[in-house]
């Protein structure tokens, strides 16, 4: 049995890869030189071979770009590639990376392409104090994104080097900003872990009053790493537009938070959490799903336009939640929701919001905890995209408006 069969990995020759991509063989190697494909030399010298899943993902992305309306903005990026059933960070399977390394290490990989083992992020005392004062001044009913936006603004003012857009300066700001955001949030749990510098441990006490056990903390860290980036979501595009105008990294992150607060982007986790709580309270998913459908509402936590099956981030989180004893009831409720929809021909699979809701419900977190977790996690990806955009031509993200108003000249009213 050859190595390919043993690993279960399907490999394509250069000619086969070219056929899947609909290009000439020479173009396949151009993709390799640009970092869009990885090749492996055949051990017996018969040329190069390519991971079939990676080739198919690139082909799918190319078809999406080709199908886009004329003039629609397309952004070249070396950060995240999304395929039909998996995704990659800088060419590395993102689920495998997040399963092996902590969030801070995954963030460093996204930023620099180098894995920094044992990476730790530390909030500067001045920035942290300013962010905490700003957050404390907000009304008690303020939401998580409200607090994070204010914390970002306060941290920016405390950083005199924020206008330095060199890679070294932006990375320094990023390593300080993320722990500042977490440290500025109100503390719910007892900080009996002050010597532990892991970001997931710091965030835990801001999300729940319960004491963190190692398994639950590992799931939280996995969720952060899985959510670090996901290509050009609405919030990420907002970040790149701001960075294209050479806004400093704090302002770029603020742009991302502004887009995230929209109900169609950031609120999905909150809705899935509330649905799961209702399923647990009513003792079954069928009546809850029925009410959603009767009201003409979408059942939250299901379906993703980029994946043909289950969201790989959800699959990874469900697998880790299996080992978490307190997650049993919420996990069973989530699977019942999936089963009810499957029996009725919904054709929808679980997405990451449903998996996050299992974590937040089972760990005694509030409905908005998933939104907080998502925003903190995605800050790493936003910074990575800002770094990329700073290397591009300034103000390139300037589409032309298609004017459909009254034709001039018109008299002044």
PDB file of N, CA, C and O in Angstrom, residues 7 25 35 50 57 80 106 124 130 154 183 191 205 210 230 236-237 244 254 312 343 360 370:
ATOM      1  N   UNK A   7      -2.302   7.296   4.258  1.00  0.00           N
ATOM      2  CA  UNK A   7      -2.705   8.538   4.932  1.00  0.00           C
ATOM      3  C   UNK A   7      -4.145   8.906   4.648  1.00  0.00           C
ATOM      4  O   UNK A   7      -4.726   9.742   5.342  1.00  0.00           O
ATOM      5  N   UNK A  25      -1.173  23.656 -17.281  1.00  0.00           N
ATOM      6  CA  UNK A  25      -0.261  23.160 -16.243  1.00  0.00           C
ATOM      7  C   UNK A  25       0.705  24.217 -15.728  1.00  0.00           C
ATOM      8  O   UNK A  25       1.020  24.254 -14.537  1.00  0.00           O
ATOM      9  N   UNK A  35       1.846  31.013  -3.436  1.00  0.00           N
ATOM     10  CA  UNK A  35       1.440  30.498  -2.137  1.00  0.00           C
ATOM     11  C   UNK A  35      -0.007  30.059  -2.072  1.00  0.00           C
ATOM     12  O   UNK A  35      -0.526  29.795  -0.991  1.00  0.00           O
ATOM     13  N   UNK A  50      -0.412  17.247  -5.840  1.00  0.00           N
ATOM     14  CA  UNK A  50      -1.119  18.281  -5.103  1.00  0.00           C
ATOM     15  C   UNK A  50      -2.256  17.663  -4.296  1.00  0.00           C
ATOM     16  O   UNK A  50      -2.888  16.697  -4.732  1.00  0.00           O
ATOM     17  N   UNK A  57     -10.695  23.353  -3.378  1.00  0.00           N
ATOM     18  CA  UNK A  57     -11.060  24.584  -2.678  1.00  0.00           C
ATOM     19  C   UNK A  57     -10.656  25.809  -3.488  1.00  0.00           C
ATOM     20  O   UNK A  57     -11.414  26.790  -3.585  1.00  0.00           O
ATOM     21  N   UNK A  80      -6.490  33.150   4.721  1.00  0.00           N
ATOM     22  CA  UNK A  80      -7.443  32.061   4.927  1.00  0.00           C
ATOM     23  C   UNK A  80      -8.054  31.614   3.607  1.00  0.00           C
ATOM     24  O   UNK A  80      -8.528  32.438   2.827  1.00  0.00           O
ATOM     25  N   UNK A 106      -1.799  30.638  17.431  1.00  0.00           N
ATOM     26  CA  UNK A 106      -2.491  30.696  16.137  1.00  0.00           C
ATOM     27  C   UNK A 106      -2.506  32.133  15.615  1.00  0.00           C
ATOM     28  O   UNK A 106      -2.324  32.378  14.415  1.00  0.00           O
ATOM     29  N   UNK A 124      -0.530  46.593  28.492  1.00  0.00           N
ATOM     30  CA  UNK A 124       0.227  47.648  29.167  1.00  0.00           C
ATOM     31  C   UNK A 124      -0.625  48.265  30.272  1.00  0.00           C
ATOM     32  O   UNK A 124      -1.827  48.505  30.073  1.00  0.00           O
ATOM     33  N   UNK A 130      -6.869  52.849  31.292  1.00  0.00           N
ATOM     34  CA  UNK A 130      -7.718  53.751  30.507  1.00  0.00           C
ATOM     35  C   UNK A 130      -8.940  53.023  29.975  1.00  0.00           C
ATOM     36  O   UNK A 130     -10.067  53.538  30.008  1.00  0.00           O
ATOM     37  N   UNK A 154     -10.148  53.777  23.942  1.00  0.00           N
ATOM     38  CA  UNK A 154      -9.328  54.202  25.081  1.00  0.00           C
ATOM     39  C   UNK A 154      -7.898  53.688  24.937  1.00  0.00           C
ATOM     40  O   UNK A 154      -6.934  54.411  25.226  1.00  0.00           O
ATOM     41  N   UNK A 183      -9.089  42.343  29.420  1.00  0.00           N
ATOM     42  CA  UNK A 183      -8.926  42.864  30.775  1.00  0.00           C
ATOM     43  C   UNK A 183      -9.858  44.007  31.118  1.00  0.00           C
ATOM     44  O   UNK A 183     -10.120  44.269  32.298  1.00  0.00           O
ATOM     45  N   UNK A 191     -10.768  35.839  40.487  1.00  0.00           N
ATOM     46  CA  UNK A 191      -9.489  35.741  39.776  1.00  0.00           C
ATOM     47  C   UNK A 191      -8.446  34.979  40.581  1.00  0.00           C
ATOM     48  O   UNK A 191      -7.394  35.502  40.922  1.00  0.00           O
ATOM     49  N   UNK A 205     -13.081  34.308  33.147  1.00  0.00           N
ATOM     50  CA  UNK A 205     -13.634  35.022  34.304  1.00  0.00           C
ATOM     51  C   UNK A 205     -14.507  36.196  33.899  1.00  0.00           C
ATOM     52  O   UNK A 205     -15.224  36.752  34.733  1.00  0.00           O
ATOM     53  N   UNK A 210     -18.549  30.649  37.113  1.00  0.00           N
ATOM     54  CA  UNK A 210     -18.074  29.325  37.491  1.00  0.00           C
ATOM     55  C   UNK A 210     -16.551  29.237  37.447  1.00  0.00           C
ATOM     56  O   UNK A 210     -15.903  29.928  36.655  1.00  0.00           O
ATOM     57  N   UNK A 230     -11.793  34.071   9.147  1.00  0.00           N
ATOM     58  CA  UNK A 230     -12.646  33.281   8.255  1.00  0.00           C
ATOM     59  C   UNK A 230     -12.834  34.017   6.940  1.00  0.00           C
ATOM     60  O   UNK A 230     -13.953  34.212   6.459  1.00  0.00           O
ATOM     61  N   UNK A 236     -14.553  41.820   8.474  1.00  0.00           N
ATOM     62  CA  UNK A 236     -13.178  41.809   7.986  1.00  0.00           C
ATOM     63  C   UNK A 236     -13.023  42.741   6.793  1.00  0.00           C
ATOM     64  O   UNK A 236     -12.002  43.436   6.658  1.00  0.00           O
ATOM     65  N   UNK A 237     -14.031  42.777   5.928  1.00  0.00           N
ATOM     66  CA  UNK A 237     -13.981  43.707   4.795  1.00  0.00           C
ATOM     67  C   UNK A 237     -13.966  45.150   5.306  1.00  0.00           C
ATOM     68  O   UNK A 237     -13.247  46.002   4.768  1.00  0.00           O
ATOM     69  N   UNK A 244      -7.126  50.318   4.199  1.00  0.00           N
ATOM     70  CA  UNK A 244      -6.812  50.861   2.886  1.00  0.00           C
ATOM     71  C   UNK A 244      -6.684  52.381   2.934  1.00  0.00           C
ATOM     72  O   UNK A 244      -5.893  52.973   2.198  1.00  0.00           O
ATOM     73  N   UNK A 254     -11.873  48.892  15.276  1.00  0.00           N
ATOM     74  CA  UNK A 254     -13.149  49.548  15.579  1.00  0.00           C
ATOM     75  C   UNK A 254     -14.126  49.410  14.423  1.00  0.00           C
ATOM     76  O   UNK A 254     -15.332  49.212  14.624  1.00  0.00           O
ATOM     77  N   UNK A 312     -16.911  23.040   9.681  1.00  0.00           N
ATOM     78  CA  UNK A 312     -15.807  22.317  10.328  1.00  0.00           C
ATOM     79  C   UNK A 312     -15.466  22.852  11.714  1.00  0.00           C
ATOM     80  O   UNK A 312     -14.974  22.112  12.571  1.00  0.00           O
ATOM     81  N   UNK A 343     -35.104  15.585   9.689  1.00  0.00           N
ATOM     82  CA  UNK A 343     -36.283  14.766   9.397  1.00  0.00           C
ATOM     83  C   UNK A 343     -37.295  15.492   8.534  1.00  0.00           C
ATOM     84  O   UNK A 343     -38.073  14.875   7.807  1.00  0.00           O
ATOM     85  N   UNK A 360     -21.544  27.961  25.709  1.00  0.00           N
ATOM     86  CA  UNK A 360     -21.988  29.046  26.585  1.00  0.00           C
ATOM     87  C   UNK A 360     -23.099  28.598  27.535  1.00  0.00           C
ATOM     88  O   UNK A 360     -23.103  28.969  28.702  1.00  0.00           O
ATOM     89  N   UNK A 370     -21.216  34.421  23.596  1.00  0.00           N
ATOM     90  CA  UNK A 370     -20.707  33.991  22.302  1.00  0.00           C
ATOM     91  C   UNK A 370     -20.267  35.166  21.445  1.00  0.00           C
ATOM     92  O   UNK A 370     -19.275  35.090  20.718  1.00  0.00           O
TER      93      UNK A 370
END
